Amino acid sequence: MTRLAMMLSAVALLSGCAGRGGDLPLQSASALGRERATPVDATYQLGVGDQIALAVYGEPDLTRTYAINPNGTIEVPLAGTIKAQGMTIDAVSTLIRNRLADGFLRNPSVTGSIVSYRPFYILGEVNKPGQYPYQTGMTLEGAVALAGGYTYRAQKKYVFIRPETGGGETKVEATPEMAVRPGDTIRFTERLF
């Protein structure tokens, strides 16, 4: 009877592992467009936690840094509430320019730039799991280094990534040069042996 109980316990443990993403198909970093870390480009969509700088030529009171708040907006004097989440920095700059031109300023010139990106998260079998600031060109190797390296139990062949843009976790072959993006949640599991 004890042998049967041990087998049932083993099945329960293994099924628990499968529920934590172990049953997902392994994908390559290149299949997900993450084969190489590149600087964030003009198509980058802003999100909660990003900080942007807006410069309005000739208007020092309107030139400042704005943090995108939890509801995805920024409050700009004279322009009001601006929905920035999901937009590019150029689109936000254009929207503010148009609002300022609508009765407030004559031919305003608005330039936007990203000051800092929203953080990424690294969980599981690293020495210091948690939230870390994103740096342009961040790689998996750099993210693990920020988190104090792997624990001795870490599964280093693959990693689970959940992008902030939505969807569930994806099981990805772990390569040192794999791209990490702002808002990613990276999870390393424990190896079985």
Coordinates of C-alpha atoms in Angstrom, one line a residue:
M1 CA 0.0 0.0 0.0
T2 CA 2.9 2.4 0.7
R3 CA 4.2 1.9 -2.8
L4 CA 0.9 3.0 -4.3
A5 CA 0.8 6.0 -2.0
M6 CA 4.3 7.0 -3.2
M7 CA 3.3 6.6 -6.8
L8 CA 0.2 8.8 -6.3
S9 CA 2.3 11.4 -4.5
A10 CA 4.8 11.4 -7.4
V11 CA 2.0 11.9 -10.0
A12 CA 0.5 14.7 -7.9
L13 CA 3.9 16.4 -7.7
L14 CA 4.5 16.1 -11.4
S15 CA 1.1 17.3 -12.3
G16 CA 1.7 20.3 -10.1
C17 CA 4.9 21.1 -12.1
A18 CA 2.9 20.9 -15.3
G19 CA 0.5 23.4 -14.1
R20 CA 3.3 25.9 -13.5
G21 CA 4.2 26.1 -17.2
G22 CA 6.2 22.8 -17.5
D23 CA 3.8 21.6 -20.2
L24 CA 4.2 24.6 -22.5
P25 CA 6.1 24.1 -25.8
L26 CA 9.6 25.4 -25.8
Q27 CA 10.1 28.3 -28.3
S28 CA 13.3 29.9 -29.5
A29 CA 14.1 33.5 -28.8
S30 CA 14.3 34.2 -32.5
A31 CA 10.7 32.9 -33.1
L32 CA 9.5 35.5 -30.6
G33 CA 11.6 38.4 -32.1
R34 CA 13.9 38.4 -29.0
E35 CA 17.1 36.9 -30.5
R36 CA 19.1 40.1 -29.9
A37 CA 18.6 43.0 -27.5
T38 CA 18.2 46.3 -29.5
P39 CA 17.5 49.8 -28.3
V40 CA 13.9 50.7 -27.9
D41 CA 12.8 52.4 -31.1
A42 CA 10.1 54.8 -32.3
T43 CA 7.5 52.1 -32.3
Y44 CA 7.8 51.6 -28.5
Q45 CA 4.4 51.9 -26.8
L46 CA 4.3 53.8 -23.6
G47 CA 3.0 52.2 -20.5
V48 CA 2.3 52.7 -16.8
G49 CA 5.6 53.5 -15.0
D50 CA 7.4 55.1 -18.0
Q51 CA 8.6 58.7 -17.5
I52 CA 8.6 61.0 -20.4
A53 CA 10.0 64.6 -20.9
L54 CA 7.9 67.1 -22.9
A55 CA 9.6 70.3 -24.2
V56 CA 7.3 73.0 -25.4
Y57 CA 9.4 75.6 -27.2
G58 CA 9.2 79.0 -25.6
E59 CA 7.0 77.7 -22.7
P60 CA 9.2 76.8 -19.7
D61 CA 6.2 76.3 -17.5
L62 CA 4.9 73.5 -19.8
T63 CA 8.4 71.9 -20.2
R64 CA 8.8 69.1 -17.7
T65 CA 9.0 65.4 -16.9
Y66 CA 5.8 63.4 -16.6
A67 CA 5.2 59.9 -15.1
I68 CA 2.5 57.8 -16.7
N69 CA 0.2 57.1 -13.8
P70 CA -1.7 53.8 -13.0
N71 CA -4.6 54.7 -15.2
G72 CA -2.3 55.3 -18.2
T73 CA -2.6 59.0 -18.4
I74 CA -0.5 62.2 -17.8
E75 CA -1.8 65.6 -16.7
V76 CA -0.5 68.4 -18.9
P77 CA -1.3 72.0 -18.0
L78 CA -3.6 73.6 -20.6
A79 CA -3.8 70.3 -22.5
G80 CA -5.6 68.4 -19.7
T81 CA -5.6 64.6 -19.3
I82 CA -3.7 62.8 -22.0
K83 CA -4.1 59.0 -22.5
A84 CA -0.5 58.0 -23.1
Q85 CA -0.6 54.2 -22.5
G86 CA -0.3 52.3 -25.7
M87 CA 0.8 55.3 -27.7
T88 CA 4.3 56.2 -29.1
I89 CA 6.1 59.2 -27.7
D90 CA 5.7 60.9 -31.1
A91 CA 1.9 60.3 -31.0
V92 CA 1.7 61.8 -27.5
S93 CA 3.7 64.8 -28.6
T94 CA 1.4 65.4 -31.6
L95 CA -1.7 65.1 -29.4
I96 CA -0.4 67.6 -26.9
R97 CA 0.6 70.0 -29.7
N98 CA -2.9 69.8 -31.2
R99 CA -4.5 70.4 -27.9
L100 CA -2.3 73.4 -27.1
A101 CA -2.9 74.8 -30.6
D102 CA -6.7 74.6 -30.0
G103 CA -7.0 78.0 -28.4
F104 CA -4.0 78.2 -26.1
L105 CA -0.8 78.7 -28.1
R106 CA -0.1 79.8 -31.6
N107 CA 1.9 77.2 -33.6
P108 CA 3.3 75.3 -30.5
S109 CA 6.3 73.1 -31.0
V110 CA 6.3 70.0 -28.7
T111 CA 9.1 67.5 -28.5
G112 CA 8.9 64.3 -26.4
S113 CA 11.5 61.9 -25.2
I114 CA 11.5 58.9 -22.9
V115 CA 13.4 59.6 -19.7
S116 CA 13.0 56.1 -18.1
Y117 CA 11.2 52.9 -18.9
R118 CA 8.9 50.9 -16.7
P119 CA 10.6 48.2 -14.7
F120 CA 10.8 44.5 -15.4
Y121 CA 10.4 41.7 -12.9
I122 CA 12.5 38.6 -12.4
L123 CA 11.2 35.8 -10.2
G124 CA 12.0 32.3 -9.2
E125 CA 15.4 30.7 -9.0
V126 CA 17.6 33.9 -8.8
N127 CA 19.3 35.2 -5.7
K128 CA 17.4 38.5 -5.5
P129 CA 14.0 38.2 -7.2
G130 CA 12.1 41.4 -7.6
Q131 CA 11.5 44.5 -9.6
Y132 CA 14.4 46.1 -11.5
P133 CA 14.8 49.2 -13.6
Y134 CA 14.9 48.6 -17.3
Q135 CA 18.0 49.7 -19.2
T136 CA 18.1 50.1 -23.0
G137 CA 19.4 47.0 -24.7
M138 CA 18.7 44.8 -21.6
T139 CA 19.6 41.1 -22.2
L140 CA 18.6 38.0 -20.2
E141 CA 22.2 37.8 -19.0
G142 CA 22.1 41.4 -17.7
A143 CA 18.8 40.8 -16.0
V144 CA 20.1 37.8 -14.2
A145 CA 23.2 39.7 -13.1
L146 CA 21.0 42.5 -11.7
A147 CA 19.1 39.8 -9.7
G148 CA 22.4 38.5 -8.2
G149 CA 22.8 35.4 -10.4
Y150 CA 21.1 32.0 -10.4
T151 CA 20.5 29.9 -7.4
Y152 CA 22.1 26.5 -7.4
R153 CA 18.7 24.9 -8.2
A154 CA 17.9 27.1 -11.3
Q155 CA 16.8 25.6 -14.6
K156 CA 19.1 27.5 -17.0
K157 CA 18.0 25.9 -20.3
Y158 CA 14.7 27.7 -20.5
V159 CA 12.8 30.6 -18.9
F160 CA 9.2 31.7 -18.8
I161 CA 8.4 35.2 -20.0
R162 CA 5.1 37.1 -19.7
P163 CA 5.2 40.3 -21.6
E164 CA 3.3 43.3 -20.2
T165 CA 1.4 43.5 -23.5
G166 CA -0.8 40.7 -22.4
G167 CA -1.2 36.9 -22.8
G168 CA 0.2 34.2 -20.7
E169 CA 3.7 32.9 -20.1
T170 CA 5.8 31.6 -22.9
K171 CA 8.5 29.0 -22.4
V172 CA 11.6 30.3 -24.2
E173 CA 15.0 28.8 -24.7
A174 CA 17.3 30.8 -22.5
T175 CA 20.2 32.4 -24.3
P176 CA 22.4 35.1 -22.7
E177 CA 21.7 37.6 -25.5
M178 CA 17.9 37.2 -25.5
A179 CA 16.1 40.6 -25.3
V180 CA 14.3 41.7 -22.2
R181 CA 11.7 44.4 -22.7
P182 CA 10.1 47.0 -20.3
G183 CA 7.4 45.4 -18.2
D184 CA 8.4 41.8 -18.8
T185 CA 8.0 39.3 -16.0
I186 CA 10.8 36.7 -16.2
R187 CA 10.5 33.5 -14.2
F188 CA 13.2 30.8 -13.7
T189 CA 12.0 27.5 -12.4
E190 CA 13.8 24.9 -10.3
R191 CA 15.5 22.0 -12.2
L192 CA 14.4 18.5 -11.2
F193 CA 17.8 17.0 -10.7

